[in-house]
Amino acid sequence: MKSFFLALLKSRAGLFGFVLVLVFVLAALLAPYLGLPVPTRSNLVARMVAPTWTGAFSPGAHPLGTDELGRDILSRIVHGSRVTLAIAAAAVVLGGIVGTLLGIVAGYYRGMVDRVLMRIVDIQLALPLMLLALLVIAALGPSTTNLIIVLSLTSWLRYARIIRGQVLALREREFILSAHAIGAGTWRIMIKHLLPNVMTPALVIATLELARIIIMDAALSFLGLGVQPPNPSWGRMLADGRVYISTAWWIVTFPGIAILLTVLSVNLLGDWLRDYFDPKLRTMR
Amino acid sequence: MTRFLAAKIGESLLAIWGVVTIVFFVSRVLGDPAVLLLPVGAGQQDIDSLRAALGLDRPILEQYFWSLLSMLKGDFGMSFQHQRPAMEVVLERMPATAMLAATALVFGTLIGATAGAVAALRRGTISEFIVMIAALLGQATPVFWLGIMLILVFSVDLGWFPTGGSGTWAHLVLPGLTLAVFVSASIARLLRSSLLDIMREDYVRTARAKGLMPRTVFFWHIARNALIPVVTMIGIIAGELLGGSVVIETVFAWPGVGRIIMQAIQNQDFPVIQAGVALVAAIFIVINLVVDLLYGVLDPRIRRR
């Protein structure tokens, strides 16, 4: 553990990503206690107020300005991050558990089970993920639960593929063979012996998937298929602010920067974790 | 090679069958076409007679078989909104989407490959640093937001290009640039790391040691092998461009397949949604088939397996 943090301190990019992720997660968790204005309260007198630092006339303190209904943009971004990060985290965990378990099963049993599972992966990959998400959301209707289901549906196959490959190699190792020899059951071998050994690659994939899912979630809510108003969401803020692009540039600019910084920091952390734990994963996408 | 070809084509056919099956079962969740076709407030008797006429009262597996057959013939039913065959409505929009995706793919690959090669060959210099920072930013930027920012700068402020629509080459610049940034970021990062891996190989040292010109070594020994993962990546990117067309075409009011699928979702025009998804998936499957075959040409080990 100590050497892990020492290595993290040495890598500038990894440390930058780690600190930024920490800041974003803390801001999301502590959002109600930060003294920010209520994100859903509109104030028609203070509509489309420019950010304070631009020097333009600005009643009240709005560091990033207000939107078309006079709602504080900074507060909406911070509160929006709660929703986005919660959905993305839930989707990563759900997709990760399903994908990892199926990957272990496919790699351990091989044969028919493996062939069928990998065929399903191939077939699903034939449908661009965004279209799959649109099709399923159109069928189920937009809601937070459906969004989590759809996002994890686009994610499980990456774990399944990579973990399967790892298990195929692991199952020939001595410690698995000896577990067999002393009569350990199939489940015991999969859960007690294989699972702990694929946790590291699963964690690396999860971090990189988190970044992809945050962008996809923003894209879906940009199209109006994500979290429904009045809950603030980054994609929705972009979609609503787009109409006012010629008069109030700040409405569309800052939510996008929030997405960019979040994805960038998660990516940097993920890249570093991958290089630290297992550089071979680089070629397996 | 023939066996390799046959196996790949078989896989593609299986994938098309899978996609059509997914589309059929998801569309059964979407709602009862008979209710959707009839005006609001139609009686139960009208609904039942239309269901019978459309064959919706038959067992689900029988319906699946028949619609599988008609979908494979390209018949996805009539668009509720346009009163024309759904596939026809979607096919009309295909050239616009293909042009945008091709522009982005060609320019993005050229820019990305050049940047990636520069970064790998000039290891540890400021050029590598700039390329890597730009690529990291490019990968983290949501394309739809980048599109909006380009509109803000180049259309609203500078007035150089139109904010949306299509027709002239000027309409193609901003959406094409937006997607090209996304494409080149992925390609630059991948090509750099694959070049660096290959440059460490023994056979490259051997080629240098026997006195080949540096240029010959680069193009014949290094670049050829480093391109293999890039070809795979282009297949993946093509899928993301096709799927992402929904978002980018919404931003730029580009009249392509993505936009028509989005409109169909808003209007609950299910035949068009199904036709659009199936068409895009079929194109993606064909692209991946070509990529797999190209892969076999670039790396003889694969087709002999």
Coordinates of C-alpha atoms in Angstrom, one line a residue:
Chain A
M1 CA 0.0 0.0 0.0
K2 CA 2.8 2.3 0.9
S3 CA 4.7 1.7 -2.3
F4 CA 1.5 2.3 -4.2
F5 CA 1.2 5.8 -2.9
L6 CA 4.9 6.4 -3.3
A7 CA 4.6 5.5 -7.0
L8 CA 1.5 7.7 -7.3
L9 CA 3.4 10.6 -5.8
K10 CA 6.1 10.1 -8.4
S11 CA 3.8 10.2 -11.4
R12 CA 2.7 13.7 -12.1
A13 CA -0.2 12.8 -14.4
G14 CA -1.5 10.0 -12.0
L15 CA -1.3 12.3 -9.0
F16 CA -3.0 15.1 -10.8
G17 CA -5.9 12.8 -11.8
F18 CA -6.1 11.3 -8.3
V19 CA -6.3 14.7 -6.6
L20 CA -8.9 16.0 -9.1
V21 CA -11.0 12.9 -8.7
L22 CA -10.8 13.3 -4.9
V23 CA -11.9 16.9 -5.2
F24 CA -14.8 16.1 -7.4
V25 CA -16.0 13.3 -5.3
L26 CA -15.8 15.4 -2.1
A27 CA -17.6 18.3 -3.8
A28 CA -20.4 15.9 -4.9
L29 CA -20.7 14.4 -1.4
L30 CA -20.6 17.7 0.5
A31 CA -22.7 19.7 -2.1
P32 CA -25.5 20.5 0.4
Y33 CA -23.1 21.9 3.0
L34 CA -21.0 24.1 0.7
G35 CA -23.3 27.1 1.1
L36 CA -24.2 27.2 -2.6
P37 CA -27.6 28.6 -3.7
V38 CA -30.4 26.1 -4.2
P39 CA -29.7 24.6 -7.7
T40 CA -33.4 24.5 -8.7
R41 CA -34.5 27.9 -7.4
S42 CA -35.1 30.3 -10.3
N43 CA -34.8 34.1 -9.9
L44 CA -36.3 35.9 -12.9
V45 CA -34.7 39.2 -11.9
A46 CA -31.2 37.7 -12.2
R47 CA -31.6 35.8 -15.5
M48 CA -28.5 35.2 -17.6
V49 CA -26.2 37.1 -15.3
A50 CA -22.6 37.0 -16.5
P51 CA -19.9 35.4 -14.3
T52 CA -18.8 37.7 -11.5
W53 CA -15.2 37.8 -12.7
T54 CA -16.0 39.1 -16.2
G55 CA -16.7 42.5 -14.5
A56 CA -20.2 42.8 -16.0
F57 CA -23.0 44.0 -13.8
S58 CA -24.0 41.2 -11.6
P59 CA -26.5 41.3 -8.8
G60 CA -25.6 38.7 -6.2
A61 CA -22.5 36.5 -6.3
H62 CA -22.6 34.1 -9.2
P63 CA -19.0 32.9 -9.9
L64 CA -20.1 31.2 -13.1
G65 CA -23.1 33.3 -13.8
T66 CA -26.8 32.2 -14.0
D67 CA -28.9 30.4 -16.6
E68 CA -32.0 31.4 -18.5
L69 CA -34.1 31.1 -15.4
G70 CA -31.7 32.9 -13.1
R71 CA -30.4 29.6 -11.4
D72 CA -26.8 29.7 -10.2
I73 CA -24.6 27.7 -12.7
L74 CA -21.9 26.7 -10.2
S75 CA -24.4 25.3 -7.8
R76 CA -26.2 23.4 -10.7
I77 CA -22.8 22.0 -11.8
V78 CA -21.9 20.8 -8.3
H79 CA -25.3 19.3 -7.7
G80 CA -25.4 17.9 -11.2
S81 CA -22.2 16.0 -10.4
R82 CA -24.0 14.2 -7.5
V83 CA -26.5 12.8 -10.0
T84 CA -23.9 12.0 -12.7
L85 CA -21.4 10.4 -10.5
A86 CA -24.0 8.4 -8.6
I87 CA -25.4 7.0 -11.9
A88 CA -22.0 6.4 -13.4
A89 CA -20.8 4.7 -10.3
A90 CA -23.9 2.5 -10.1
A91 CA -23.5 1.5 -13.7
V92 CA -19.8 0.7 -13.3
V93 CA -20.4 -1.4 -10.3
L94 CA -23.4 -3.3 -11.9
G95 CA -21.7 -3.8 -15.2
G96 CA -18.5 -4.7 -13.5
I97 CA -20.0 -7.4 -11.3
V98 CA -22.0 -9.0 -14.1
G99 CA -19.1 -8.8 -16.6
T100 CA -16.5 -10.1 -14.2
L101 CA -18.6 -13.0 -13.0
L102 CA -19.5 -14.0 -16.6
G103 CA -15.9 -13.6 -17.6
I104 CA -14.8 -16.0 -14.8
V105 CA -17.5 -18.5 -15.7
A106 CA -16.6 -18.4 -19.4
G107 CA -12.9 -18.7 -18.8
Y108 CA -13.2 -21.4 -16.2
Y109 CA -15.8 -23.7 -17.9
R110 CA -14.6 -23.0 -21.5
G111 CA -16.3 -25.1 -24.1
M112 CA -20.0 -24.4 -24.9
V113 CA -20.6 -21.9 -22.1
D114 CA -17.6 -19.9 -23.2
R115 CA -18.5 -20.0 -26.9
V116 CA -22.1 -18.9 -26.3
L117 CA -21.1 -16.0 -24.0
M118 CA -18.4 -14.7 -26.4
R119 CA -20.9 -14.9 -29.3
I120 CA -23.3 -12.8 -27.3
V121 CA -20.5 -10.3 -26.7
D122 CA -19.7 -10.2 -30.5
I123 CA -23.3 -9.8 -31.4
Q124 CA -23.8 -7.0 -29.0
L125 CA -20.7 -5.3 -30.2
A126 CA -22.1 -5.3 -33.7
L127 CA -24.6 -2.7 -32.5
P128 CA -22.9 0.7 -31.7
L129 CA -23.3 1.2 -28.0
M130 CA -25.0 4.6 -28.4
L131 CA -27.6 3.1 -30.6
L132 CA -28.2 0.2 -28.2
A133 CA -28.7 2.7 -25.4
L134 CA -31.1 4.8 -27.5
L135 CA -33.1 1.7 -28.5
V136 CA -33.4 0.5 -25.0
I137 CA -34.2 3.9 -23.5
A138 CA -36.8 4.4 -26.2
A139 CA -38.4 1.1 -25.2
L140 CA -38.2 1.5 -21.4
G141 CA -38.6 5.3 -21.1
P142 CA -36.1 7.6 -19.5
S143 CA -35.6 7.3 -15.8
T144 CA -32.7 7.0 -13.4
T145 CA -33.0 3.2 -13.0
N146 CA -33.3 2.6 -16.7
L147 CA -30.3 4.8 -17.3
I148 CA -28.2 2.8 -15.0
I149 CA -29.4 -0.5 -16.6
V150 CA -28.7 0.8 -20.1
L151 CA -25.2 2.2 -19.2
S152 CA -24.2 -1.1 -17.5
L153 CA -25.6 -3.0 -20.5
T154 CA -23.0 -1.1 -22.6
S155 CA -20.3 -1.9 -20.2
W156 CA -20.4 -5.6 -19.0
L157 CA -18.8 -7.0 -22.2
R158 CA -15.5 -5.2 -21.7
Y159 CA -15.0 -6.9 -18.4
A160 CA -16.3 -10.2 -19.6
R161 CA -13.8 -10.3 -22.5
I162 CA -10.7 -9.3 -20.7
I163 CA -11.4 -11.2 -17.4
R164 CA -12.1 -14.4 -19.5
G165 CA -8.7 -14.1 -21.1
Q166 CA -7.0 -13.7 -17.7
V167 CA -8.9 -16.7 -16.3
L168 CA -8.0 -18.9 -19.2
A169 CA -4.3 -18.3 -18.2
L170 CA -4.9 -18.6 -14.5
R171 CA -6.8 -21.9 -14.6
E172 CA -3.6 -23.7 -15.6
R173 CA -1.5 -22.3 -12.7
E174 CA -0.4 -24.6 -9.9
F175 CA -2.5 -23.0 -7.2
I176 CA -5.7 -23.7 -9.1
L177 CA -4.6 -27.2 -9.9
S178 CA -3.8 -27.9 -6.3
A179 CA -7.1 -26.5 -5.2
H180 CA -8.6 -29.0 -7.6
A181 CA -6.4 -31.8 -6.2
I182 CA -7.6 -31.2 -2.6
G183 CA -11.2 -31.4 -3.8
A184 CA -12.3 -27.8 -3.8
G185 CA -15.7 -27.2 -5.4
T186 CA -16.2 -25.2 -8.6
W187 CA -17.8 -22.3 -6.8
R188 CA -15.1 -22.3 -4.2
I189 CA -12.4 -22.1 -6.9
M190 CA -14.1 -19.4 -8.8
I191 CA -14.9 -17.2 -5.8
K192 CA -12.0 -17.8 -3.5
H193 CA -9.2 -18.4 -5.9
L194 CA -10.0 -16.9 -9.3
L195 CA -11.9 -13.7 -8.3
P196 CA -9.2 -12.2 -6.0
N197 CA -6.7 -12.7 -8.9
V198 CA -8.8 -10.8 -11.4
M199 CA -9.8 -7.9 -9.1
T200 CA -6.9 -5.8 -10.3
P201 CA -7.7 -5.8 -14.0
A202 CA -11.4 -5.4 -13.1
L203 CA -10.5 -2.3 -11.1
V204 CA -8.4 -0.9 -14.0
I205 CA -11.2 -1.5 -16.5
A206 CA -13.7 0.0 -14.1
T207 CA -11.8 3.3 -13.9
L208 CA -11.5 3.6 -17.6
E209 CA -15.2 2.6 -18.1
L210 CA -16.2 5.3 -15.5
A211 CA -14.8 8.0 -17.8
R212 CA -16.6 6.5 -20.9
I213 CA -19.9 6.2 -19.0
I214 CA -19.8 9.8 -17.7
I215 CA -19.6 11.0 -21.3
M216 CA -22.3 8.6 -22.5
D217 CA -24.6 9.7 -19.6
A218 CA -24.0 13.4 -20.6
A219 CA -24.7 12.6 -24.2
L220 CA -28.0 10.8 -23.3
S221 CA -29.2 13.6 -21.1
F222 CA -28.1 16.1 -23.8
L223 CA -30.6 14.3 -26.1
G224 CA -33.2 14.6 -23.4
L225 CA -33.1 10.8 -22.6
G226 CA -31.3 11.1 -19.3
V227 CA -32.2 12.3 -15.8
Q228 CA -35.4 14.3 -16.1
P229 CA -35.8 17.9 -14.9
P230 CA -35.9 19.6 -12.5
N231 CA -32.9 17.6 -11.3
P232 CA -29.8 19.3 -12.7
S233 CA -27.7 17.2 -15.1
W234 CA -24.7 18.3 -17.1
G235 CA -25.9 17.2 -20.5
R236 CA -29.3 18.7 -20.0
M237 CA -27.7 22.1 -19.0
L238 CA -25.8 22.0 -22.3
A239 CA -29.0 21.2 -24.3
D240 CA -31.0 24.0 -22.6
G241 CA -28.2 26.6 -22.7
R242 CA -27.6 26.0 -26.4
V243 CA -30.6 28.1 -27.3
Y244 CA -29.0 31.2 -25.7
I245 CA -25.5 30.6 -27.2
S246 CA -25.4 34.1 -28.9
T247 CA -26.3 36.1 -25.7
A248 CA -25.0 34.0 -22.8
W249 CA -21.9 31.9 -23.6
W250 CA -21.4 30.9 -20.0
I251 CA -24.5 28.7 -19.8
V252 CA -23.1 26.2 -22.4
T253 CA -19.4 26.6 -21.6
F254 CA -19.1 25.7 -17.9
P255 CA -21.1 22.4 -17.8
G256 CA -18.9 21.2 -20.7
I257 CA -15.7 22.1 -18.8
A258 CA -17.0 20.2 -15.8
I259 CA -17.5 17.1 -17.9
L260 CA -14.1 17.5 -19.6
L261 CA -12.2 17.9 -16.3
T262 CA -14.0 15.0 -14.7
V263 CA -13.4 12.7 -17.6
L264 CA -9.8 13.9 -17.9
S265 CA -9.0 13.2 -14.3
V266 CA -10.6 9.8 -14.2
N267 CA -8.8 8.9 -17.5
L268 CA -5.4 10.0 -16.1
L269 CA -6.0 8.0 -12.9
G270 CA -7.1 5.0 -14.9
D271 CA -4.1 5.1 -17.3
W272 CA -1.8 5.3 -14.3
L273 CA -3.5 2.4 -12.5
R274 CA -3.2 0.4 -15.7
D275 CA 0.5 1.2 -16.2
Y276 CA 1.2 0.5 -12.5
F277 CA -0.6 -2.8 -12.2
D278 CA -0.6 -4.3 -15.6
P279 CA 0.8 -2.5 -18.7
K280 CA -0.3 -5.5 -20.8
L281 CA -3.9 -4.3 -20.5
R282 CA -3.0 -1.4 -22.8
T283 CA -3.5 -3.4 -25.9
M284 CA -6.7 -5.0 -24.7
R285 CA -9.5 -2.6 -25.3
Chain B
M1 CA -7.3 -17.8 -46.7
T2 CA -10.6 -19.2 -48.0
R3 CA -11.4 -20.8 -44.6
F4 CA -10.5 -17.5 -42.9
L5 CA -12.8 -15.6 -45.3
A6 CA -15.7 -18.1 -44.8
A7 CA -15.4 -17.9 -41.0
K8 CA -15.4 -14.1 -41.0
I9 CA -18.4 -13.9 -43.3
G10 CA -20.2 -16.5 -41.2
E11 CA -19.6 -14.4 -38.0
S12 CA -20.9 -11.3 -39.8
L13 CA -24.1 -13.1 -40.8
L14 CA -24.6 -14.3 -37.3
A15 CA -24.1 -10.8 -36.0
I16 CA -26.8 -9.4 -38.4
W17 CA -29.2 -12.1 -37.3
G18 CA -28.4 -11.2 -33.6
V19 CA -29.1 -7.5 -34.3
V20 CA -32.3 -8.1 -36.1
T21 CA -33.4 -10.3 -33.2
I22 CA -32.6 -7.7 -30.6
V23 CA -34.5 -5.1 -32.7
F24 CA -37.5 -7.4 -32.9
F25 CA -37.8 -8.2 -29.2
V26 CA -37.1 -4.6 -28.1
S27 CA -39.7 -3.3 -30.5
R28 CA -42.3 -5.7 -28.9
V29 CA -41.6 -3.9 -25.7
L30 CA -42.0 -0.5 -27.3
G31 CA -45.7 -0.9 -27.7
D32 CA -48.5 -2.4 -29.7
P33 CA -48.2 -1.2 -33.3
A34 CA -51.9 -1.6 -33.8
V35 CA -52.7 0.9 -31.0
L36 CA -50.0 3.3 -32.4
L37 CA -51.3 3.1 -35.9
L38 CA -54.9 3.9 -35.1
P39 CA -56.1 7.3 -34.1
V40 CA -56.4 8.0 -30.4
G41 CA -59.7 6.8 -29.0
A42 CA -60.2 3.9 -31.4
G43 CA -62.4 1.1 -30.1
Q44 CA -61.2 -2.2 -28.9
Q45 CA -62.9 -3.8 -31.9
D46 CA -60.9 -1.7 -34.4
I47 CA -57.7 -2.5 -32.5
D48 CA -58.5 -6.3 -32.6
S49 CA -59.3 -6.3 -36.3
L50 CA -56.1 -4.4 -37.1
R51 CA -54.1 -6.8 -34.9
A52 CA -55.5 -9.7 -36.9
A53 CA -54.8 -8.0 -40.2
L54 CA -51.2 -7.3 -39.2
G55 CA -50.8 -10.8 -37.8
L56 CA -50.2 -9.6 -34.3
D57 CA -52.6 -12.2 -32.8
R58 CA -50.3 -15.0 -34.0
P59 CA -47.9 -16.7 -31.5
I60 CA -44.8 -14.6 -30.8
L61 CA -42.4 -17.1 -32.4
E62 CA -44.4 -17.2 -35.6
Q63 CA -44.4 -13.4 -35.7
Y64 CA -40.7 -13.4 -35.0
F65 CA -40.1 -15.8 -38.0
W66 CA -42.1 -13.7 -40.4
S67 CA -40.7 -10.3 -39.4
L68 CA -37.2 -11.8 -39.5
L69 CA -37.9 -12.7 -43.1
S70 CA -39.3 -9.3 -44.0
M71 CA -36.5 -7.5 -42.1
L72 CA -33.9 -9.4 -44.1
K73 CA -35.6 -8.3 -47.2
G74 CA -35.3 -4.7 -46.0
D75 CA -39.0 -4.3 -45.2
F76 CA -39.4 -2.6 -41.9
G77 CA -43.0 -1.5 -42.4
M78 CA -44.4 2.0 -43.1
S79 CA -43.2 5.0 -41.2
F80 CA -46.1 6.4 -39.2
Q81 CA -44.9 9.9 -39.6
H82 CA -43.8 9.9 -43.3
Q83 CA -46.4 7.4 -44.7
R84 CA -43.6 5.8 -46.7
P85 CA -41.5 2.6 -46.2
A86 CA -39.3 3.2 -43.2
M87 CA -36.2 1.8 -44.8
E88 CA -36.6 4.3 -47.7
V89 CA -36.9 7.2 -45.3
V90 CA -33.7 6.1 -43.6
L91 CA -31.7 5.3 -46.7
E92 CA -32.3 8.8 -48.1
R93 CA -30.4 10.2 -45.1
M94 CA -27.5 7.7 -45.4
P95 CA -25.3 9.7 -47.9
A96 CA -25.2 12.7 -45.5
T97 CA -24.1 10.6 -42.5
A98 CA -21.6 8.7 -44.6
M99 CA -20.0 11.9 -46.0
L100 CA -19.6 13.3 -42.5
A101 CA -18.2 10.1 -41.0
A102 CA -15.8 9.6 -44.0
T103 CA -14.6 13.2 -43.7
A104 CA -13.9 12.8 -40.0
L105 CA -12.3 9.4 -40.5
V106 CA -9.9 10.5 -43.3
F107 CA -8.8 13.8 -41.8
G108 CA -8.8 12.5 -38.2
T109 CA -6.7 9.5 -39.2
L110 CA -4.2 11.6 -41.2
I111 CA -3.8 14.2 -38.3
G112 CA -3.7 11.5 -35.6
A113 CA -1.3 9.3 -37.4
T114 CA 1.1 12.2 -38.1
A115 CA 0.9 13.4 -34.5
G116 CA 1.3 9.9 -33.1
A117 CA 4.4 9.2 -35.3
V118 CA 6.0 12.6 -34.3
A119 CA 5.4 11.9 -30.7
A120 CA 7.0 8.4 -30.9
L121 CA 10.0 9.5 -33.0
R122 CA 10.7 12.6 -31.0
R123 CA 10.6 10.9 -27.6
G124 CA 11.1 13.3 -24.7
T125 CA 10.9 16.5 -26.7
I126 CA 8.4 19.3 -26.4
S127 CA 6.6 18.0 -29.5
E128 CA 5.8 14.7 -27.8
F129 CA 4.5 16.6 -24.7
I130 CA 2.2 18.8 -26.8
V131 CA 0.8 15.9 -28.8
M132 CA 0.1 13.9 -25.6
I133 CA -1.6 16.8 -23.8
A134 CA -3.7 17.5 -26.9
A135 CA -4.6 13.9 -27.3
L136 CA -5.6 13.5 -23.6
L137 CA -7.8 16.6 -23.8
G138 CA -9.3 15.5 -27.1
Q139 CA -10.3 12.1 -25.6
A140 CA -11.8 13.7 -22.5
T141 CA -13.9 16.3 -24.4
P142 CA -17.5 15.4 -25.1
V143 CA -17.9 15.7 -28.8
F144 CA -21.3 17.5 -28.6
W145 CA -19.8 20.1 -26.3
L146 CA -16.8 20.6 -28.6
G147 CA -19.3 21.2 -31.4
I148 CA -21.2 23.8 -29.4
M149 CA -17.9 25.6 -28.6
L150 CA -16.8 25.6 -32.2
I151 CA -20.2 27.1 -33.1
L152 CA -19.7 29.7 -30.4
V153 CA -16.3 30.7 -31.7
F154 CA -16.5 30.2 -35.5
S155 CA -20.2 30.9 -36.2
V156 CA -21.5 33.2 -33.4
D157 CA -18.4 35.3 -32.9
L158 CA -16.4 35.1 -36.1
G159 CA -19.3 34.3 -38.5
W160 CA -17.0 32.2 -40.7
F161 CA -19.2 29.1 -40.9
P162 CA -22.9 28.4 -40.7
T163 CA -24.2 27.2 -37.3
G164 CA -25.9 24.2 -38.8
G165 CA -27.7 22.6 -41.8
S166 CA -26.1 21.2 -44.9
G167 CA -25.7 22.0 -48.6
T168 CA -22.3 23.6 -49.2
W169 CA -18.7 22.6 -48.1
A170 CA -18.8 25.3 -45.5
H171 CA -21.6 23.4 -43.7
L172 CA -19.3 20.4 -43.5
V173 CA -16.3 22.2 -41.8
L174 CA -17.4 22.5 -38.2
P175 CA -19.1 19.0 -37.7
G176 CA -16.3 17.4 -39.7
L177 CA -13.6 19.2 -37.5
T178 CA -15.5 18.2 -34.3
L179 CA -15.4 14.5 -35.1
A180 CA -11.9 14.7 -36.6
V181 CA -10.6 15.9 -33.2
F182 CA -12.1 12.9 -31.5
V183 CA -10.8 10.5 -34.1
S184 CA -7.3 11.9 -34.2
A185 CA -6.9 11.9 -30.4
S186 CA -7.5 8.2 -30.2
I187 CA -5.3 7.4 -33.1
A188 CA -2.4 9.5 -32.0
R189 CA -2.3 7.9 -28.5
L190 CA -2.6 4.4 -29.9
L191 CA -0.1 4.8 -32.7
R192 CA 2.5 6.4 -30.4
S193 CA 2.4 3.5 -27.9
S194 CA 2.3 0.8 -30.6
L195 CA 5.3 2.5 -32.4
L196 CA 7.2 2.7 -29.1
D197 CA 6.5 -1.0 -28.4
I198 CA 7.7 -2.1 -31.9
M199 CA 10.8 0.0 -31.9
R200 CA 12.1 -2.0 -29.0
E201 CA 11.7 -5.3 -30.8
D202 CA 14.8 -7.4 -31.7
Y203 CA 14.1 -7.6 -35.4
V204 CA 14.2 -3.8 -35.6
R205 CA 17.6 -3.7 -34.0
T206 CA 18.7 -6.5 -36.4
A207 CA 17.4 -4.4 -39.4
R208 CA 19.3 -1.4 -38.2
A209 CA 22.4 -3.4 -37.5
K210 CA 22.6 -4.8 -41.0
G211 CA 22.8 -1.3 -42.2
L212 CA 19.4 -0.6 -43.7
M213 CA 18.5 3.0 -44.2
P214 CA 16.5 4.5 -41.3
R215 CA 13.7 5.3 -43.6
T216 CA 13.5 1.7 -44.8
V217 CA 13.5 0.4 -41.3
F218 CA 10.8 2.8 -40.3
F219 CA 8.4 2.0 -43.1
W220 CA 9.1 -1.7 -43.7
H221 CA 9.8 -3.0 -40.2
I222 CA 8.2 -0.6 -37.7
A223 CA 5.3 1.3 -39.3
R224 CA 3.8 -1.8 -41.0
N225 CA 3.5 -3.7 -37.7
A226 CA 2.5 -0.7 -35.6
L227 CA -0.4 -0.1 -38.0
I228 CA -2.1 -3.4 -37.1
P229 CA -3.7 -2.1 -33.8
V230 CA -4.5 1.1 -35.6
V231 CA -6.6 -0.7 -38.2
T232 CA -8.6 -2.4 -35.4
M233 CA -9.0 1.0 -33.8
I234 CA -10.4 2.4 -37.0
G235 CA -13.1 -0.3 -36.9
I236 CA -14.0 0.6 -33.3
I237 CA -14.0 4.4 -34.2
A238 CA -16.3 3.8 -37.2
G239 CA -18.8 2.3 -34.8
E240 CA -18.5 5.2 -32.4
L241 CA -18.9 7.7 -35.3
L242 CA -22.0 5.9 -36.6
G243 CA -23.5 5.7 -33.1
G244 CA -22.4 9.2 -32.2
S245 CA -23.9 10.6 -35.3
V246 CA -27.2 10.9 -33.4
V247 CA -25.6 13.4 -31.1
I248 CA -23.5 15.4 -33.5
E249 CA -26.2 15.6 -36.1
T250 CA -28.5 17.0 -33.4
V251 CA -26.0 19.7 -32.6
F252 CA -25.4 20.8 -36.2
A253 CA -28.9 20.1 -37.5
W254 CA -27.2 17.8 -40.0
P255 CA -29.8 15.8 -42.0
G256 CA -28.4 12.3 -41.5
V257 CA -29.5 9.0 -40.2
G258 CA -28.7 9.9 -36.6
R259 CA -31.0 12.9 -36.7
I260 CA -33.9 10.9 -38.3
I261 CA -33.5 8.2 -35.6
M262 CA -33.7 10.9 -32.9
Q263 CA -36.8 12.5 -34.5
A264 CA -38.3 9.1 -34.8
I265 CA -37.7 8.5 -31.1
Q266 CA -39.4 11.8 -30.2
N267 CA -42.4 11.0 -32.5
Q268 CA -42.6 7.3 -31.5
D269 CA -42.1 6.4 -35.1
F270 CA -41.0 2.8 -34.4
P271 CA -40.6 1.4 -37.9
V272 CA -38.1 4.2 -38.6
I273 CA -36.2 3.6 -35.3
Q274 CA -35.9 -0.1 -36.2
A275 CA -34.9 0.5 -39.8
G276 CA -32.3 3.1 -38.7
V277 CA -30.8 1.0 -36.0
A278 CA -30.7 -2.1 -38.3
L279 CA -29.1 -0.2 -41.2
V280 CA -26.4 1.4 -39.0
A281 CA -25.6 -1.9 -37.4
A282 CA -25.4 -3.6 -40.8
I283 CA -23.0 -1.0 -42.1
F284 CA -20.9 -1.3 -38.9
I285 CA -20.8 -5.1 -39.4
V286 CA -19.6 -4.8 -42.9
I287 CA -16.9 -2.3 -41.8
N288 CA -15.7 -4.7 -39.2
L289 CA -15.7 -7.5 -41.7
V290 CA -13.4 -5.4 -44.0
V291 CA -11.2 -4.5 -41.0
D292 CA -10.9 -8.2 -40.1
L293 CA -9.9 -9.1 -43.6
L294 CA -7.4 -6.2 -43.8
Y295 CA -6.0 -7.5 -40.5
G296 CA -5.4 -10.8 -42.2
V297 CA -3.6 -9.2 -45.0
L298 CA -1.4 -7.1 -42.7
D299 CA -0.6 -9.9 -40.3
P300 CA -0.3 -13.3 -42.1
R301 CA -0.1 -15.2 -38.8
I302 CA -3.8 -14.4 -38.3
R303 CA -5.2 -15.9 -41.5
R304 CA -3.2 -19.1 -41.0
R305 CA -4.6 -19.8 -37.6

